[in-house]
PDB file of C-alpha atoms in Angstrom:
ATOM      1  CA  MET A   1      37.822   5.830  19.929  1.00  0.00           C
ATOM      2  CA  LYS A   2      36.971   9.472  22.257  1.00  0.00           C
ATOM      3  CA  VAL A   3      33.857  11.254  22.497  1.00  0.00           C
ATOM      4  CA  GLY A   4      33.290  13.598  19.494  1.00  0.00           C
ATOM      5  CA  ASN A   5      34.962  10.797  17.031  1.00  0.00           C
ATOM      6  CA  LEU A   6      32.964  10.345  13.569  1.00  0.00           C
ATOM      7  CA  VAL A   7      31.891   6.895  13.064  1.00  0.00           C
ATOM      8  CA  VAL A   8      30.151   4.842  10.539  1.00  0.00           C
ATOM      9  CA  LYS A   9      27.212   2.134  11.666  1.00  0.00           C
ATOM     10  CA  ILE A  10      28.131  -1.045   9.726  1.00  0.00           C
ATOM     11  CA  ALA A  11      25.361  -3.272  11.401  1.00  0.00           C
ATOM     12  CA  GLY A  12      21.587  -3.249  11.467  1.00  0.00           C
ATOM     13  CA  ARG A  13      19.081  -0.762   9.883  1.00  0.00           C
ATOM     14  CA  ASP A  14      21.571   2.202  10.290  1.00  0.00           C
ATOM     15  CA  ALA A  15      24.408   0.510   8.530  1.00  0.00           C
ATOM     16  CA  GLY A  16      26.186   3.069   6.495  1.00  0.00           C
ATOM     17  CA  LYS A  17      25.079   6.071   8.106  1.00  0.00           C
ATOM     18  CA  ARG A  18      27.573   8.201  10.371  1.00  0.00           C
ATOM     19  CA  GLY A  19      27.322   9.301  13.849  1.00  0.00           C
ATOM     20  CA  ALA A  20      29.204  10.891  16.563  1.00  0.00           C
ATOM     21  CA  ILE A  21      30.573   9.236  19.680  1.00  0.00           C
ATOM     22  CA  LEU A  22      29.013  10.742  22.740  1.00  0.00           C
ATOM     23  CA  ASN A  23      29.881   8.404  25.708  1.00  0.00           C
ATOM     24  CA  ILE A  24      31.814   5.217  26.109  1.00  0.00           C
ATOM     25  CA  ASN A  25      30.912   2.717  28.559  1.00  0.00           C
ATOM     26  CA  GLY A  26      32.899  -0.579  28.501  1.00  0.00           C
ATOM     27  CA  ASN A  27      32.321  -2.180  25.225  1.00  0.00           C
ATOM     28  CA  LYS A  28      29.500   0.155  24.269  1.00  0.00           C
ATOM     29  CA  ALA A  29      29.144   3.906  22.983  1.00  0.00           C
ATOM     30  CA  LEU A  30      26.418   6.026  22.758  1.00  0.00           C
ATOM     31  CA  ILE A  31      26.298   7.386  19.210  1.00  0.00           C
ATOM     32  CA  ASP A  32      23.976  10.314  17.866  1.00  0.00           C
ATOM     33  CA  GLY A  33      23.829  12.203  14.170  1.00  0.00           C
ATOM     34  CA  GLU A  34      22.598  10.475  10.942  1.00  0.00           C
ATOM     35  CA  VAL A  35      21.866   7.324  12.931  1.00  0.00           C
ATOM     36  CA  ARG A  36      19.064   6.905  15.801  1.00  0.00           C
ATOM     37  CA  ARG A  37      20.574   7.947  19.041  1.00  0.00           C
ATOM     38  CA  ARG A  38      21.036   4.683  20.916  1.00  0.00           C
ATOM     39  CA  GLU A  39      23.837   2.861  22.811  1.00  0.00           C
ATOM     40  CA  VAL A  40      25.700   0.212  20.157  1.00  0.00           C
ATOM     41  CA  SER A  41      28.670  -2.156  20.336  1.00  0.00           C
ATOM     42  CA  LEU A  42      31.913  -0.956  19.441  1.00  0.00           C
ATOM     43  CA  SER A  43      32.345  -3.923  17.240  1.00  0.00           C
ATOM     44  CA  HIS A  44      29.532  -2.540  14.988  1.00  0.00           C
ATOM     45  CA  LEU A  45      31.278   0.836  14.308  1.00  0.00           C
ATOM     46  CA  GLU A  46      34.039   1.733  11.848  1.00  0.00           C
ATOM     47  CA  PRO A  47      35.999   5.017  13.113  1.00  0.00           C
ATOM     48  CA  LEU A  48      36.476   7.880  10.195  1.00  0.00           C
ATOM     49  CA  HIS A  49      39.431   9.468  11.792  1.00  0.00           C
ATOM     50  CA  LYS A  50      37.645  12.615  12.115  1.00  0.00           C
ATOM     51  CA  THR A  51      36.476  14.691  15.398  1.00  0.00           C
ATOM     52  CA  ILE A  52      33.548  17.199  15.994  1.00  0.00           C
ATOM     53  CA  SER A  53      33.286  19.236  18.821  1.00  0.00           C
ATOM     54  CA  VAL A  54      30.517  17.983  20.757  1.00  0.00           C
ATOM     55  CA  ASN A  55      30.531  17.465  24.912  1.00  0.00           C
ATOM     56  CA  GLU A  56      30.027  14.327  26.683  1.00  0.00           C
ATOM     57  CA  ASN A  57      26.148  13.096  26.630  1.00  0.00           C
ATOM     58  CA  ALA A  58      25.342  16.068  24.434  1.00  0.00           C
ATOM     59  CA  SER A  59      21.943  16.375  23.285  1.00  0.00           C
ATOM     60  CA  HIS A  60      20.612  16.047  19.898  1.00  0.00           C
ATOM     61  CA  GLU A  61      20.290  19.481  18.543  1.00  0.00           C
ATOM     62  CA  GLU A  62      23.900  20.243  19.865  1.00  0.00           C
ATOM     63  CA  VAL A  63      25.101  17.060  17.796  1.00  0.00           C
ATOM     64  CA  VAL A  64      22.882  18.297  14.380  1.00  0.00           C
ATOM     65  CA  ALA A  65      24.372  22.001  15.037  1.00  0.00           C
ATOM     66  CA  ALA A  66      27.866  20.523  15.654  1.00  0.00           C
ATOM     67  CA  PHE A  67      27.489  18.356  12.479  1.00  0.00           C
ATOM     68  CA  LYS A  68      26.425  21.536  10.325  1.00  0.00           C
ATOM     69  CA  LEU A  69      29.254  23.420  11.683  1.00  0.00           C
ATOM     70  CA  ASP A  70      32.241  21.208  11.474  1.00  0.00           C
ATOM     71  CA  LEU A  71      31.175  19.095   8.389  1.00  0.00           C
ATOM     72  CA  GLY A  72      28.686  20.967   6.548  1.00  0.00           C
ATOM     73  CA  LEU A  73      26.296  18.292   6.821  1.00  0.00           C
ATOM     74  CA  GLU A  74      22.666  18.767   7.393  1.00  0.00           C
ATOM     75  CA  ILE A  75      20.601  16.106   9.095  1.00  0.00           C
ATOM     76  CA  LYS A  76      17.124  15.270   8.221  1.00  0.00           C
ATOM     77  CA  GLU A  77      14.822  14.767  10.764  1.00  0.00           C
ATOM     78  CA  SER A  78      12.249  11.807  10.232  1.00  0.00           C
ATOM     79  CA  LYS A  79       8.942  13.170  10.863  1.00  0.00           C
ATOM     80  CA  THR A  80       6.984  11.802  13.399  1.00  0.00           C
ATOM     81  CA  LYS A  81       3.044  11.224  12.528  1.00  0.00           C
ATOM     82  CA  GLU A  82       0.525  12.175  15.477  1.00  0.00           C
ATOM     83  CA  SER A  83      -1.159   8.896  16.403  1.00  0.00           C
ATOM     84  CA  LYS A  84      -4.614   9.140  15.346  1.00  0.00           C
ATOM     85  CA  PRO A  85      -7.914   7.255  16.510  1.00  0.00           C
ATOM     86  CA  ARG A  86      -8.365   3.993  14.705  1.00  0.00           C
ATOM     87  CA  PRO A  87     -11.026   4.396  11.856  1.00  0.00           C
ATOM     88  CA  ARG A  88     -13.996   2.427  13.143  1.00  0.00           C
ATOM     89  CA  ARG A  89     -16.646   0.957  10.706  1.00  0.00           C
ATOM     90  CA  VAL A  90     -19.872   2.924  11.482  1.00  0.00           C
ATOM     91  CA  HIS A  91     -22.980   1.197  10.460  1.00  0.00           C
ATOM     92  CA  LYS A  92     -25.463   3.576   8.849  1.00  0.00           C
ATOM     93  CA  ILE A  93     -28.858   3.356   9.891  1.00  0.00           C
ATOM     94  CA  LYS A  94     -31.528   3.821   7.247  1.00  0.00           C
ATOM     95  CA  GLN A  95     -34.007   6.415   8.690  1.00  0.00           C
ATOM     96  CA  LYS A  96     -37.390   5.641   7.077  1.00  0.00           C
ATOM     97  CA  PRO A  97     -38.939   8.869   5.137  1.00  0.00           C
ATOM     98  CA  VAL A  98     -41.994  10.421   7.289  1.00  0.00           C
ATOM     99  CA  LYS A  99     -44.895  10.781   5.093  1.00  0.00           C
ATOM    100  CA  VAL A 100     -46.258  14.108   5.216  1.00  0.00           C
ATOM    101  CA  LYS A 101     -49.932  13.768   5.065  1.00  0.00           C
ATOM    102  CA  LYS A 102     -51.299  16.058   2.160  1.00  0.00           C
ATOM    103  CA  ALA A 103     -54.149  18.336   2.948  1.00  0.00           C
ATOM    104  CA  LYS A 104     -57.470  17.154   1.201  1.00  0.00           C
ATOM    105  CA  VAL A 105     -58.153  19.378  -1.589  1.00  0.00           C
ATOM    106  CA  GLU A 106     -61.815  19.245  -3.003  1.00  0.00           C
ATOM    107  CA  LYS A 107     -62.148  18.158  -6.230  1.00  0.00           C
ATOM    108  CA  LYS A 108     -63.346  20.700  -8.858  1.00  0.00           C
ATOM    109  CA  GLU A 109     -66.385  19.991 -10.662  1.00  0.00           C
ATOM    110  CA  ARG A 110     -65.684  19.142 -14.321  1.00  0.00           C
ATOM    111  CA  LYS A 111     -67.736  20.932 -16.815  1.00  0.00           C
ATOM    112  CA  VAL A 112     -69.638  18.503 -18.827  1.00  0.00           C
ATOM    113  CA  GLU A 113     -69.511  19.683 -22.089  1.00  0.00           C
ATOM    114  CA  THR A 114     -72.887  18.565 -23.860  1.00  0.00           C
ATOM    115  CA  ALA A 115     -71.495  17.374 -27.186  1.00  0.00           C
ATOM    116  CA  LYS A 116     -74.011  18.195 -30.084  1.00  0.00           C
ATOM    117  CA  PRO A 117     -75.234  15.206 -31.757  1.00  0.00           C
ATOM    118  CA  LYS A 118     -73.786  14.278 -35.060  1.00  0.00           C
ATOM    119  CA  ALA A 119     -77.209  13.796 -36.778  1.00  0.00           C
ATOM    120  CA  GLU A 120     -78.290  17.342 -35.862  1.00  0.00           C
ATOM    121  CA  LYS A 121     -74.962  18.703 -37.444  1.00  0.00           C
ATOM    122  CA  LYS A 122     -76.057  16.762 -40.325  1.00  0.00           C
ATOM    123  CA  THR A 123     -79.551  17.948 -40.561  1.00  0.00           C
ATOM    124  CA  GLN A 124     -78.596  21.322 -40.185  1.00  0.00           C
ATOM    125  CA  THR A 125     -76.252  21.227 -43.160  1.00  0.00           C
ATOM    126  CA  LYS A 126     -78.861  19.421 -45.159  1.00  0.00           C
ATOM    127  CA  THR A 127     -81.326  22.336 -44.541  1.00  0.00           C
ATOM    128  CA  LYS A 128     -78.961  24.952 -45.303  1.00  0.00           C
ATOM    129  CA  LEU A 129     -78.152  23.397 -48.933  1.00  0.00           C
ATOM    130  CA  LYS A 130     -81.823  23.197 -49.368  1.00  0.00           C
ATOM    131  CA  GLU A 131     -82.510  26.738 -48.635  1.00  0.00           C
ATOM    132  CA  GLU A 132     -79.331  27.817 -50.741  1.00  0.00           C
ATOM    133  CA  ALA A 133     -80.758  25.710 -53.554  1.00  0.00           C
ATOM    134  CA  SER A 134     -84.388  27.308 -53.283  1.00  0.00           C
ATOM    135  CA  ALA A 135     -82.491  30.789 -53.407  1.00  0.00           C
ATOM    136  CA  VAL A 136     -80.884  29.915 -56.697  1.00  0.00           C
ATOM    137  CA  THR A 137     -84.180  28.654 -58.204  1.00  0.00           C
ATOM    138  CA  THR A 138     -85.842  31.999 -57.217  1.00  0.00           C
TER     139      THR A 138
ATOM    140  CA  MET B   1       0.296 -39.621 -24.327  1.00  0.00           C
ATOM    141  CA  VAL B   2       1.461 -36.625 -21.903  1.00  0.00           C
ATOM    142  CA  ASN B   3      -0.354 -33.114 -22.336  1.00  0.00           C
ATOM    143  CA  ARG B   4       1.950 -31.157 -25.161  1.00  0.00           C
ATOM    144  CA  ALA B   5       2.460 -28.339 -22.446  1.00  0.00           C
ATOM    145  CA  ARG B   6       3.365 -30.504 -19.750  1.00  0.00           C
ATOM    146  CA  ARG B   7       6.248 -32.744 -21.409  1.00  0.00           C
ATOM    147  CA  SER B   8       8.617 -30.096 -20.443  1.00  0.00           C
ATOM    148  CA  ARG B   9      11.021 -30.919 -17.192  1.00  0.00           C
ATOM    149  CA  SER B  10      10.299 -27.610 -15.601  1.00  0.00           C
ATOM    150  CA  LEU B  11       7.369 -29.102 -13.852  1.00  0.00           C
ATOM    151  CA  ARG B  12       7.766 -31.715 -11.200  1.00  0.00           C
ATOM    152  CA  ARG B  13       6.269 -34.882 -11.760  1.00  0.00           C
ATOM    153  CA  VAL B  14       4.068 -36.341  -8.532  1.00  0.00           C
ATOM    154  CA  ASN B  15       3.095 -39.880  -8.235  1.00  0.00           C
ATOM    155  CA  TYR B  16      -0.436 -40.430  -6.541  1.00  0.00           C
ATOM    156  CA  ASN B  17      -2.870 -43.255  -6.115  1.00  0.00           C
ATOM    157  CA  THR B  18      -6.376 -42.359  -6.587  1.00  0.00           C
ATOM    158  CA  PRO B  19      -9.209 -43.958  -4.327  1.00  0.00           C
ATOM    159  CA  GLY B  20     -10.266 -46.199  -7.250  1.00  0.00           C
ATOM    160  CA  GLY B  21      -6.761 -47.952  -7.253  1.00  0.00           C
ATOM    161  CA  GLU B  22      -5.244 -46.228 -10.238  1.00  0.00           C
ATOM    162  CA  ASN B  23      -1.680 -44.950 -10.224  1.00  0.00           C
ATOM    163  CA  LYS B  24      -1.776 -41.393 -11.722  1.00  0.00           C
ATOM    164  CA  VAL B  25       0.838 -38.340 -12.446  1.00  0.00           C
ATOM    165  CA  ARG B  26       0.388 -34.979 -11.220  1.00  0.00           C
ATOM    166  CA  PHE B  27       2.109 -31.927 -12.510  1.00  0.00           C
ATOM    167  CA  GLU B  28       3.562 -29.259  -9.844  1.00  0.00           C
ATOM    168  CA  ASN B  29       5.467 -25.941 -10.119  1.00  0.00           C
ATOM    169  CA  LYS B  30       9.034 -26.653  -8.565  1.00  0.00           C
ATOM    170  CA  ALA B  31       9.795 -25.253  -5.365  1.00  0.00           C
ATOM    171  CA  ASN B  32      12.125 -21.912  -5.529  1.00  0.00           C
ATOM    172  CA  SER B  33      15.670 -22.003  -4.854  1.00  0.00           C
ATOM    173  CA  PRO B  34      16.987 -20.548  -1.553  1.00  0.00           C
ATOM    174  CA  ALA B  35      18.162 -16.907  -2.016  1.00  0.00           C
ATOM    175  CA  ARG B  36      21.923 -16.559  -2.083  1.00  0.00           C
ATOM    176  CA  CYS B  37      24.423 -13.772  -1.052  1.00  0.00           C
ATOM    177  CA  GLY B  38      25.838 -11.836  -3.996  1.00  0.00           C
ATOM    178  CA  GLY B  39      29.379 -11.578  -2.389  1.00  0.00           C
ATOM    179  CA  CYS B  40      30.096 -15.441  -1.096  1.00  0.00           C
ATOM    180  CA  GLY B  41      27.445 -17.336  -2.436  1.00  0.00           C
ATOM    181  CA  GLU B  42      26.033 -18.696   1.066  1.00  0.00           C
ATOM    182  CA  ILE B  43      22.200 -19.069   1.519  1.00  0.00           C
ATOM    183  CA  LEU B  44      20.528 -16.049   2.936  1.00  0.00           C
ATOM    184  CA  LYS B  45      19.114 -15.931   6.055  1.00  0.00           C
ATOM    185  CA  GLY B  46      15.726 -14.018   6.651  1.00  0.00           C
ATOM    186  CA  VAL B  47      14.942 -14.632   3.177  1.00  0.00           C
ATOM    187  CA  PRO B  48      11.933 -17.027   2.748  1.00  0.00           C
ATOM    188  CA  ARG B  49      11.605 -19.411  -0.364  1.00  0.00           C
ATOM    189  CA  ASP B  50       8.258 -18.485  -1.157  1.00  0.00           C
ATOM    190  CA  VAL B  51       7.549 -14.583  -0.517  1.00  0.00           C
ATOM    191  CA  SER B  52       4.182 -14.439  -2.693  1.00  0.00           C
ATOM    192  CA  ARG B  53       1.841 -13.617   0.001  1.00  0.00           C
ATOM    193  CA  LEU B  54       4.385 -11.863   2.639  1.00  0.00           C
ATOM    194  CA  SER B  55       4.621  -8.029   3.411  1.00  0.00           C
ATOM    195  CA  LYS B  56       7.541  -6.134   2.346  1.00  0.00           C
ATOM    196  CA  THR B  57       9.435  -6.289   5.539  1.00  0.00           C
ATOM    197  CA  GLN B  58       8.741 -10.160   5.777  1.00  0.00           C
ATOM    198  CA  LYS B  59      10.711 -10.673   2.350  1.00  0.00           C
ATOM    199  CA  ARG B  60      14.037  -9.435   3.399  1.00  0.00           C
ATOM    200  CA  PRO B  61      15.947  -8.209   6.211  1.00  0.00           C
ATOM    201  CA  GLU B  62      15.562  -4.445   6.745  1.00  0.00           C
ATOM    202  CA  ARG B  63      19.488  -3.355   6.399  1.00  0.00           C
ATOM    203  CA  PRO B  64      21.239  -1.944   3.388  1.00  0.00           C
ATOM    204  CA  PHE B  65      21.806  -4.833   0.799  1.00  0.00           C
ATOM    205  CA  GLY B  66      19.266  -6.972   2.535  1.00  0.00           C
ATOM    206  CA  GLY B  67      18.194  -9.763   0.440  1.00  0.00           C
ATOM    207  CA  VAL B  68      21.207  -9.313  -1.618  1.00  0.00           C
ATOM    208  CA  LEU B  69      24.324  -9.572   0.646  1.00  0.00           C
ATOM    209  CA  CYS B  70      24.725 -11.797   4.110  1.00  0.00           C
ATOM    210  CA  SER B  71      25.554  -9.529   6.742  1.00  0.00           C
ATOM    211  CA  PRO B  72      29.317 -10.144   6.783  1.00  0.00           C
ATOM    212  CA  CYS B  73      29.457  -8.866   3.119  1.00  0.00           C
ATOM    213  CA  MET B  74      27.767  -6.024   3.819  1.00  0.00           C
ATOM    214  CA  ARG B  75      29.887  -5.016   6.507  1.00  0.00           C
ATOM    215  CA  SER B  76      33.113  -5.513   4.595  1.00  0.00           C
ATOM    216  CA  GLU B  77      31.710  -3.666   1.604  1.00  0.00           C
ATOM    217  CA  ILE B  78      30.606  -0.825   3.803  1.00  0.00           C
ATOM    218  CA  LYS B  79      33.637  -0.773   5.216  1.00  0.00           C
ATOM    219  CA  THR B  80      35.548  -0.729   2.003  1.00  0.00           C
ATOM    220  CA  ARG B  81      33.622   1.956   0.893  1.00  0.00           C
ATOM    221  CA  VAL B  82      34.101   4.435   3.845  1.00  0.00           C
ATOM    222  CA  ARG B  83      38.044   3.545   3.945  1.00  0.00           C
ATOM    223  CA  VAL B  84      38.553   5.011   0.245  1.00  0.00           C
TER     224      VAL B  84
END
């Protein structure tokens, strides 16, 4: 295996993904590409008998560009989430409603309607009838 | 007479003694059999028997074919696919 050789990782969570060798140090090789950039054992790699034009210890951007140029493969970058502050429960403090004192308004004096007594009404009607009767007789 | 629903042998029978000195039978569900590799049939490591209350990452290894194939079978499977 040489620098620039394409390999497939056959162990771990990156198994089945392609990468390029960037450096070989004894039994270990630095790989990058579809796989995460890391140093792995040579026994965990399966060669593909293809090469891409990358320099030794090339950066991730250079490897991505080489994959696109030589193989026509676009490597999807995993989005890194920005760490947010841990949500904490905030106890709500109920504020007591402030009572607004109303200005005292003087009560209006109610007009007391003096109802006419019913007896008077009756007497009035009786007198009216008597007058009518007398008028008829005359 | 045993309850009609409990006559099935799919339930495990456990004998136990009550505090009053009686011997009774309790019916329990049988334990799950261990997960086995789809290639060689070996018991899979990293797959617990009772996975009901575990998170997804704790139920199987986080690699391709995790919880289906053992790691040597997975490697040979990937090699064969790559070489074709």
